[in-house]
Coordinates of N, CA, C and O in Angstrom, one line a residue:
X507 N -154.8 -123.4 -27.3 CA -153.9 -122.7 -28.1 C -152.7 -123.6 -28.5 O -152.2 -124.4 -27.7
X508 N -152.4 -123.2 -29.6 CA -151.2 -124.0 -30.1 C -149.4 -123.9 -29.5 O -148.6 -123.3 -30.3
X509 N -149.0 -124.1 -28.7 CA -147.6 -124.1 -28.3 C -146.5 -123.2 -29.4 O -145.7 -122.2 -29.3
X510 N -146.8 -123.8 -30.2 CA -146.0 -123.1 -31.8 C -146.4 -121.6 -31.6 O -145.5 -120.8 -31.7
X511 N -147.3 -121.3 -31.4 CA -147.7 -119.8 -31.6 C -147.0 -118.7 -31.1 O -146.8 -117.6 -31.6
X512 N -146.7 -119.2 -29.8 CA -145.7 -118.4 -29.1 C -144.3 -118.2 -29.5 O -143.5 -117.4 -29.1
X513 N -144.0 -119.4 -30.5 CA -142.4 -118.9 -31.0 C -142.5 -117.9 -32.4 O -141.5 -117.7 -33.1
X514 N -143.9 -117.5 -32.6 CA -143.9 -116.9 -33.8 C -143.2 -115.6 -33.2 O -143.2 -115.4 -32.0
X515 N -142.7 -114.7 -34.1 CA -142.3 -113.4 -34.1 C -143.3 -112.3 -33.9 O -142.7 -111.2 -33.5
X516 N -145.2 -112.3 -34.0 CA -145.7 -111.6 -33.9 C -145.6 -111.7 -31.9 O -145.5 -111.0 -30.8
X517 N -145.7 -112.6 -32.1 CA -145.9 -112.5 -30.1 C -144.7 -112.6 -29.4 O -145.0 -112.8 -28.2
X518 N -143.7 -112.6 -29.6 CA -142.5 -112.6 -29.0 C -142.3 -112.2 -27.6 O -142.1 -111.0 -27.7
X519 N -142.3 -112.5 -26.4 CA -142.0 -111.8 -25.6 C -143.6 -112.0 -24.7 O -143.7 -111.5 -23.5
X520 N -144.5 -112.5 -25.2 CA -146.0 -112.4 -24.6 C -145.9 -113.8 -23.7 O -145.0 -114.6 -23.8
X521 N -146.7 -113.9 -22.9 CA -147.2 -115.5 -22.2 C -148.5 -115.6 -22.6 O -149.4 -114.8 -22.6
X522 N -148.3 -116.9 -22.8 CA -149.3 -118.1 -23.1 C -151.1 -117.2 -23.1 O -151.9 -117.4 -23.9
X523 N -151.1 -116.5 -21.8 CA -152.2 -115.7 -21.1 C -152.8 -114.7 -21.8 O -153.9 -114.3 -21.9
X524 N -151.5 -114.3 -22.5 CA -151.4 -112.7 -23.0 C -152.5 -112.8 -24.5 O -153.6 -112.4 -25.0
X525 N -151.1 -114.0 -24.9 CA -151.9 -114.9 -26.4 C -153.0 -114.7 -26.5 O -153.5 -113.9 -27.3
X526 N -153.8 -115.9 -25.4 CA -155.1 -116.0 -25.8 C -155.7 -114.8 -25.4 O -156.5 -114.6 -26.3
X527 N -156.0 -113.8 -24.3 CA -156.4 -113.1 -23.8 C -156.6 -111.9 -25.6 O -157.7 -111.6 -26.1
X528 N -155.4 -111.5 -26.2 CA -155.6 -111.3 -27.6 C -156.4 -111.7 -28.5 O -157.2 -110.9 -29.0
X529 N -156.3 -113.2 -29.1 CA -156.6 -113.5 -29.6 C -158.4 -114.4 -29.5 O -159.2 -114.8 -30.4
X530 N -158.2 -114.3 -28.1 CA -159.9 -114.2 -27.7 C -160.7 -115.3 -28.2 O -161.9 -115.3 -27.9
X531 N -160.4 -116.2 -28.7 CA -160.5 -117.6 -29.4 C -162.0 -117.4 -30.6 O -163.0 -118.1 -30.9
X532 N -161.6 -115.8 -31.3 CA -162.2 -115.5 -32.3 C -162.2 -116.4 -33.5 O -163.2 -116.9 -34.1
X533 N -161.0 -116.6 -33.9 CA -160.9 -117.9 -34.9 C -160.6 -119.0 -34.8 O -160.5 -119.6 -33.7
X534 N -160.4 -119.8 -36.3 CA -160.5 -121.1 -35.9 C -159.1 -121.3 -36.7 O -158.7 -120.3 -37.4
X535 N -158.2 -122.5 -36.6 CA -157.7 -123.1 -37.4 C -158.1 -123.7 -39.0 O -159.1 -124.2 -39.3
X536 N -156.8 -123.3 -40.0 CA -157.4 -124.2 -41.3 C -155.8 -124.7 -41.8 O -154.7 -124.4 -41.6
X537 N -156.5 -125.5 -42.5 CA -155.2 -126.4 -43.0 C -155.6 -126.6 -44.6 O -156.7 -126.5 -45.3
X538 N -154.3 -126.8 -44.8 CA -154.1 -126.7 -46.4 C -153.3 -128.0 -47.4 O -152.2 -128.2 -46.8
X539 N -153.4 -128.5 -48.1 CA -152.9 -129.2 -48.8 C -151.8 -129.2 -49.2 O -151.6 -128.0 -49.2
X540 N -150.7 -129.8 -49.7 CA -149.5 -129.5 -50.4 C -149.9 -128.5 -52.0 O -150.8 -129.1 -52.7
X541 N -149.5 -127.3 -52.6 CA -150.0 -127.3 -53.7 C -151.2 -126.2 -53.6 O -151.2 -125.4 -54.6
X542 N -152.0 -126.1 -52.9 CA -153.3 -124.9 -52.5 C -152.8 -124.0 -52.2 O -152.0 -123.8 -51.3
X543 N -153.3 -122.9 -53.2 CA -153.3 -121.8 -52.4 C -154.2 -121.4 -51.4 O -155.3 -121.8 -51.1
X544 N -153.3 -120.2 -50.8 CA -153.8 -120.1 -49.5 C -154.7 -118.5 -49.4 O -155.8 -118.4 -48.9
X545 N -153.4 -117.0 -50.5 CA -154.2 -116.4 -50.4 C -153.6 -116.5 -52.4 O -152.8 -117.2 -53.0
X546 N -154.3 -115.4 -52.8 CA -153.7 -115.0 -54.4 C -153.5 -113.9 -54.6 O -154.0 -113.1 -53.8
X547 N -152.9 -113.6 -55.3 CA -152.3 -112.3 -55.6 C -153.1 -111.5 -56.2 O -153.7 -111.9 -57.2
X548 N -153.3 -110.4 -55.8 CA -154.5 -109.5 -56.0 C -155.6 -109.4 -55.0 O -156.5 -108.6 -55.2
X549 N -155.6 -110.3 -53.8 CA -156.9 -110.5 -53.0 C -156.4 -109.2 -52.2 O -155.2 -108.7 -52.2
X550 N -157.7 -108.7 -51.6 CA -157.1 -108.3 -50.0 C -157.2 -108.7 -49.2 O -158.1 -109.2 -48.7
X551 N -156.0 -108.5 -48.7 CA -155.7 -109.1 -47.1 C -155.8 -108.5 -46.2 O -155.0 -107.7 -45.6
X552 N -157.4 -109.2 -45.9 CA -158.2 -108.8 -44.5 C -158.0 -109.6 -42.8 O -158.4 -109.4 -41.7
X553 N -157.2 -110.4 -43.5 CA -157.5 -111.4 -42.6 C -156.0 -111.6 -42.1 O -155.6 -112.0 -43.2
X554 N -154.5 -111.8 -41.0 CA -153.3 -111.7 -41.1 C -153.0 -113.4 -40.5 O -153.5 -113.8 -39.5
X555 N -152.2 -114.0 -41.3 CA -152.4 -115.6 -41.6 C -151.1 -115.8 -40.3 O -149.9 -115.6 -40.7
X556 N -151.4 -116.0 -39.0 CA -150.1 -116.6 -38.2 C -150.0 -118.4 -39.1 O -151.0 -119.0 -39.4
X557 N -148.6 -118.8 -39.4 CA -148.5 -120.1 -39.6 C -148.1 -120.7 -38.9 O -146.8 -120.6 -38.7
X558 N -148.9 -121.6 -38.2 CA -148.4 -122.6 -37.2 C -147.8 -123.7 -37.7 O -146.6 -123.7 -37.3
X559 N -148.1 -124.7 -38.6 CA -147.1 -125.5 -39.3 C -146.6 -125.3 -40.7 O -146.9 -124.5 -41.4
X560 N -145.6 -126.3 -40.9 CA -145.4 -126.6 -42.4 C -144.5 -125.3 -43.1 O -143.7 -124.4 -42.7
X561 N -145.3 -125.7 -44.4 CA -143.8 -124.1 -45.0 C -144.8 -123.3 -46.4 O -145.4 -124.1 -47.2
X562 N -145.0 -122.1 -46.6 CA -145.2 -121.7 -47.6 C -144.2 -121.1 -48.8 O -143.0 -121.0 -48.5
X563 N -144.6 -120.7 -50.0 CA -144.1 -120.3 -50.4 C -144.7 -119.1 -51.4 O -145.8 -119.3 -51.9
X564 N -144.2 -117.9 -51.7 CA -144.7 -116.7 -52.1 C -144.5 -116.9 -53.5 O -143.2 -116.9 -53.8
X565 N -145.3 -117.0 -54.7 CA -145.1 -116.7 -55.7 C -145.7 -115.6 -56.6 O -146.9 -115.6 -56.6
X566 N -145.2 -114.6 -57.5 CA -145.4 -113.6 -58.5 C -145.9 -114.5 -59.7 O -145.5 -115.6 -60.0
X567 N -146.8 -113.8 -60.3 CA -146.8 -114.3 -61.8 C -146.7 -113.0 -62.9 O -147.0 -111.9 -62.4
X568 N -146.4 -113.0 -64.2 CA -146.3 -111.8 -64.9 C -146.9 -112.0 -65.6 O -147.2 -113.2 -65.5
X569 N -147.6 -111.3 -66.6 CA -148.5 -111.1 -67.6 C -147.9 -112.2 -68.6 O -148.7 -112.3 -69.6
X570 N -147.1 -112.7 -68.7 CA -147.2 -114.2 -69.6 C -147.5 -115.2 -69.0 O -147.4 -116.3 -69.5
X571 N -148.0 -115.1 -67.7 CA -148.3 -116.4 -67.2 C -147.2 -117.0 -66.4 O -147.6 -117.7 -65.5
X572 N -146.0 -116.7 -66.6 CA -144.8 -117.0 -65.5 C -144.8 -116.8 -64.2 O -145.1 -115.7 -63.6
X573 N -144.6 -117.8 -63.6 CA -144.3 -117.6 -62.5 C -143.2 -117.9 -61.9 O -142.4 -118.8 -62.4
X574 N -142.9 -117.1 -60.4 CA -141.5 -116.9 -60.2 C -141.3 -117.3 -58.5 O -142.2 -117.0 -57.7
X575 N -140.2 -117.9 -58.0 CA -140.9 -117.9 -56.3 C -139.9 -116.8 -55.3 O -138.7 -116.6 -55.2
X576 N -141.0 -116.3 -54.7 CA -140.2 -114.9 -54.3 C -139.2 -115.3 -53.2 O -138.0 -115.4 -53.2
X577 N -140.4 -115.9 -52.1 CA -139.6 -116.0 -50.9 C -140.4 -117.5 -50.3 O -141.5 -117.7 -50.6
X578 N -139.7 -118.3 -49.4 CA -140.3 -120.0 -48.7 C -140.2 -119.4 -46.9 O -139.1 -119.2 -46.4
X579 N -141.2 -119.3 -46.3 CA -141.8 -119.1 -45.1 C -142.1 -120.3 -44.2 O -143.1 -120.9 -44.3
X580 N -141.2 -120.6 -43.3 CA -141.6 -121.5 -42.4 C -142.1 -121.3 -41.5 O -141.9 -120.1 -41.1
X581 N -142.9 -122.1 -40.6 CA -143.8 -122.0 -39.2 C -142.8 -122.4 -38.4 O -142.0 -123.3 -38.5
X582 N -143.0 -121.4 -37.1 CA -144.0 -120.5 -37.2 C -143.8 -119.1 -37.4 O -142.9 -118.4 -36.9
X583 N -144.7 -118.7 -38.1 CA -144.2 -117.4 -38.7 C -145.8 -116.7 -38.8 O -146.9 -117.2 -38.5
X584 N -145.6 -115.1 -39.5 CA -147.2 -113.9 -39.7 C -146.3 -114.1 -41.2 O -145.2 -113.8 -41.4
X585 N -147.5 -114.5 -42.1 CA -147.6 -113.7 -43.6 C -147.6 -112.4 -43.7 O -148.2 -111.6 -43.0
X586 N -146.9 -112.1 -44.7 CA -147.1 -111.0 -45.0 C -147.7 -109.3 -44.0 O -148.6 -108.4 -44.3
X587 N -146.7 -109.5 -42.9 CA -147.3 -108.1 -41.9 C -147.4 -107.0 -42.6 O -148.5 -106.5 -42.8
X588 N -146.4 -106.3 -43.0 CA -146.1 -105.3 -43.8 C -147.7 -104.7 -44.7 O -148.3 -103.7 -44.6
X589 N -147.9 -105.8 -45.6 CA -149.2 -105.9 -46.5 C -150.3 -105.5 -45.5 O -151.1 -104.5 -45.8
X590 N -150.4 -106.3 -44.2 CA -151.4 -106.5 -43.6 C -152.3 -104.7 -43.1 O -153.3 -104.1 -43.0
X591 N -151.0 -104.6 -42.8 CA -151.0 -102.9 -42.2 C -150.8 -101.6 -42.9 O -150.9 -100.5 -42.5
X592 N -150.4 -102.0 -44.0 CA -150.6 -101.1 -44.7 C -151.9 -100.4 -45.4 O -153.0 -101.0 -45.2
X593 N -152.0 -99.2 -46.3 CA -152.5 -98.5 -46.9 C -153.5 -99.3 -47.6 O -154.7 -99.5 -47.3
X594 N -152.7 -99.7 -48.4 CA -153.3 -100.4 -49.8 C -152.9 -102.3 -49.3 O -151.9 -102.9 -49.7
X595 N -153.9 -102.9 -48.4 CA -153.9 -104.4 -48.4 C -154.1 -105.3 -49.2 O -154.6 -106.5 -49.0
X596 N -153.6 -104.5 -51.0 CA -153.8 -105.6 -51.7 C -152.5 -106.8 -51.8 O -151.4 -106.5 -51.7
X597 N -152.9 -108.1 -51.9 CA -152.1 -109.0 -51.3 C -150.8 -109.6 -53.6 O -151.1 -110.3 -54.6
X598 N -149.6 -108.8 -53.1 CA -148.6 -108.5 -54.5 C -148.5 -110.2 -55.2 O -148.5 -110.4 -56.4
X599 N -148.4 -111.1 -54.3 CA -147.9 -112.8 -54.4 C -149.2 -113.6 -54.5 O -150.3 -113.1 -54.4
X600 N -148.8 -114.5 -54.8 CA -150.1 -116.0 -54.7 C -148.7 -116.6 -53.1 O -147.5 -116.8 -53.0
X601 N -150.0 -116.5 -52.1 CA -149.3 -117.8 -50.8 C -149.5 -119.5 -51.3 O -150.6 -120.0 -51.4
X602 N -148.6 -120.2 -51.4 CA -148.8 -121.6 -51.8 C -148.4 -122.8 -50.5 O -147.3 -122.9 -50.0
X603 N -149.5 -123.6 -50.3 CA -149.1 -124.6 -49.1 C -148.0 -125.4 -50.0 O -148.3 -126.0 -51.0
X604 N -146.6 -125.2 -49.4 CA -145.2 -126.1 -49.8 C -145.2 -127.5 -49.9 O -144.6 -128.3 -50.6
X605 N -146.4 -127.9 -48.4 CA -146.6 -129.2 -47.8 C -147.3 -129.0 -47.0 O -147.4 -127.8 -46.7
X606 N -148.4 -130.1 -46.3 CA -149.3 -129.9 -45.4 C -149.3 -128.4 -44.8 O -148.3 -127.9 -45.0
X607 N -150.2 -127.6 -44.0 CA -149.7 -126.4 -43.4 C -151.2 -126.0 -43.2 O -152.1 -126.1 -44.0
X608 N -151.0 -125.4 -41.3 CA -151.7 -125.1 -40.9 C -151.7 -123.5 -40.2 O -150.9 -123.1 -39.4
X609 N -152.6 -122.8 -40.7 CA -152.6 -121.5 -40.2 C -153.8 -120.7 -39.4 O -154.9 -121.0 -39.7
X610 N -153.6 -120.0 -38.7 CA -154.5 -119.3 -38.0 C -155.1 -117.7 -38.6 O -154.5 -116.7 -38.3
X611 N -156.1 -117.7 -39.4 CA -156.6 -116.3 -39.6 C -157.0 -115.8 -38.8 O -157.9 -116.4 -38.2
X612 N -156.3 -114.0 -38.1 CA -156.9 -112.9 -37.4 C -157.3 -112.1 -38.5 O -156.6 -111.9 -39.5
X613 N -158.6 -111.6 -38.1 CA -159.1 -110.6 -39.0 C -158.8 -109.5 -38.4 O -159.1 -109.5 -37.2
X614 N -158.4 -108.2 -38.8 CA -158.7 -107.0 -39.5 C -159.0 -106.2 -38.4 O -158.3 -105.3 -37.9
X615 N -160.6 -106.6 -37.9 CA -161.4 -105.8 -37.5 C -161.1 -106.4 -35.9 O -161.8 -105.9 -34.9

């Protein structure tokens, strides 16, 4: 398990033990390029992105094609929880790798 993980905000307060005992070493790591997106706006988000490195950023686009940057996310950090747990998981932003960046998908289920 990654050291970083534990300073994320979703596990705050957990040990090392706790982590993996959760997370059960169901997934895998993926990494992303400067410039890729990660998720897009309109997907659902099934899957809740812990980011271990690097930095994203949230962008909107409007029906002319504009786009706008909401908010810049550094690791380590959870995308979008709020979304994750809600009602309706449709995912409002495009997630963009800022720079290199590596994250951990938990799924859902």
């Amino acid at each position: 398990m990654e050291e970083n993980i534990l300073l994320c905000p979703l596990f705050e307060g957990m040990t090392s033990e706790q982590v993996n005992k959760l997370l059960n070493n169901q997934v895998g790591k993926r990494t992303y390029k400067k410039g890729e997106t990660i998720i897009f706006q309109g997907d659902n988000y099934d899957f809740i992105h812990i980011l271990l490195s690097g930095e994203v950023i949230t962008m909107m686009s409007n029906v002319e094609g504009k786009s706008m940057i909401i908010e810049t996310i550094p690791a380590p950090n959870v995308l979008a929880p709020a979304i994750f747990y809600s009602k309706d998981d449709t995912m409002p932003v495009d997630v963009v790798a800022n720079d290199e960046v590596c994250s951990l998908p938990i799924s859902k289920a």
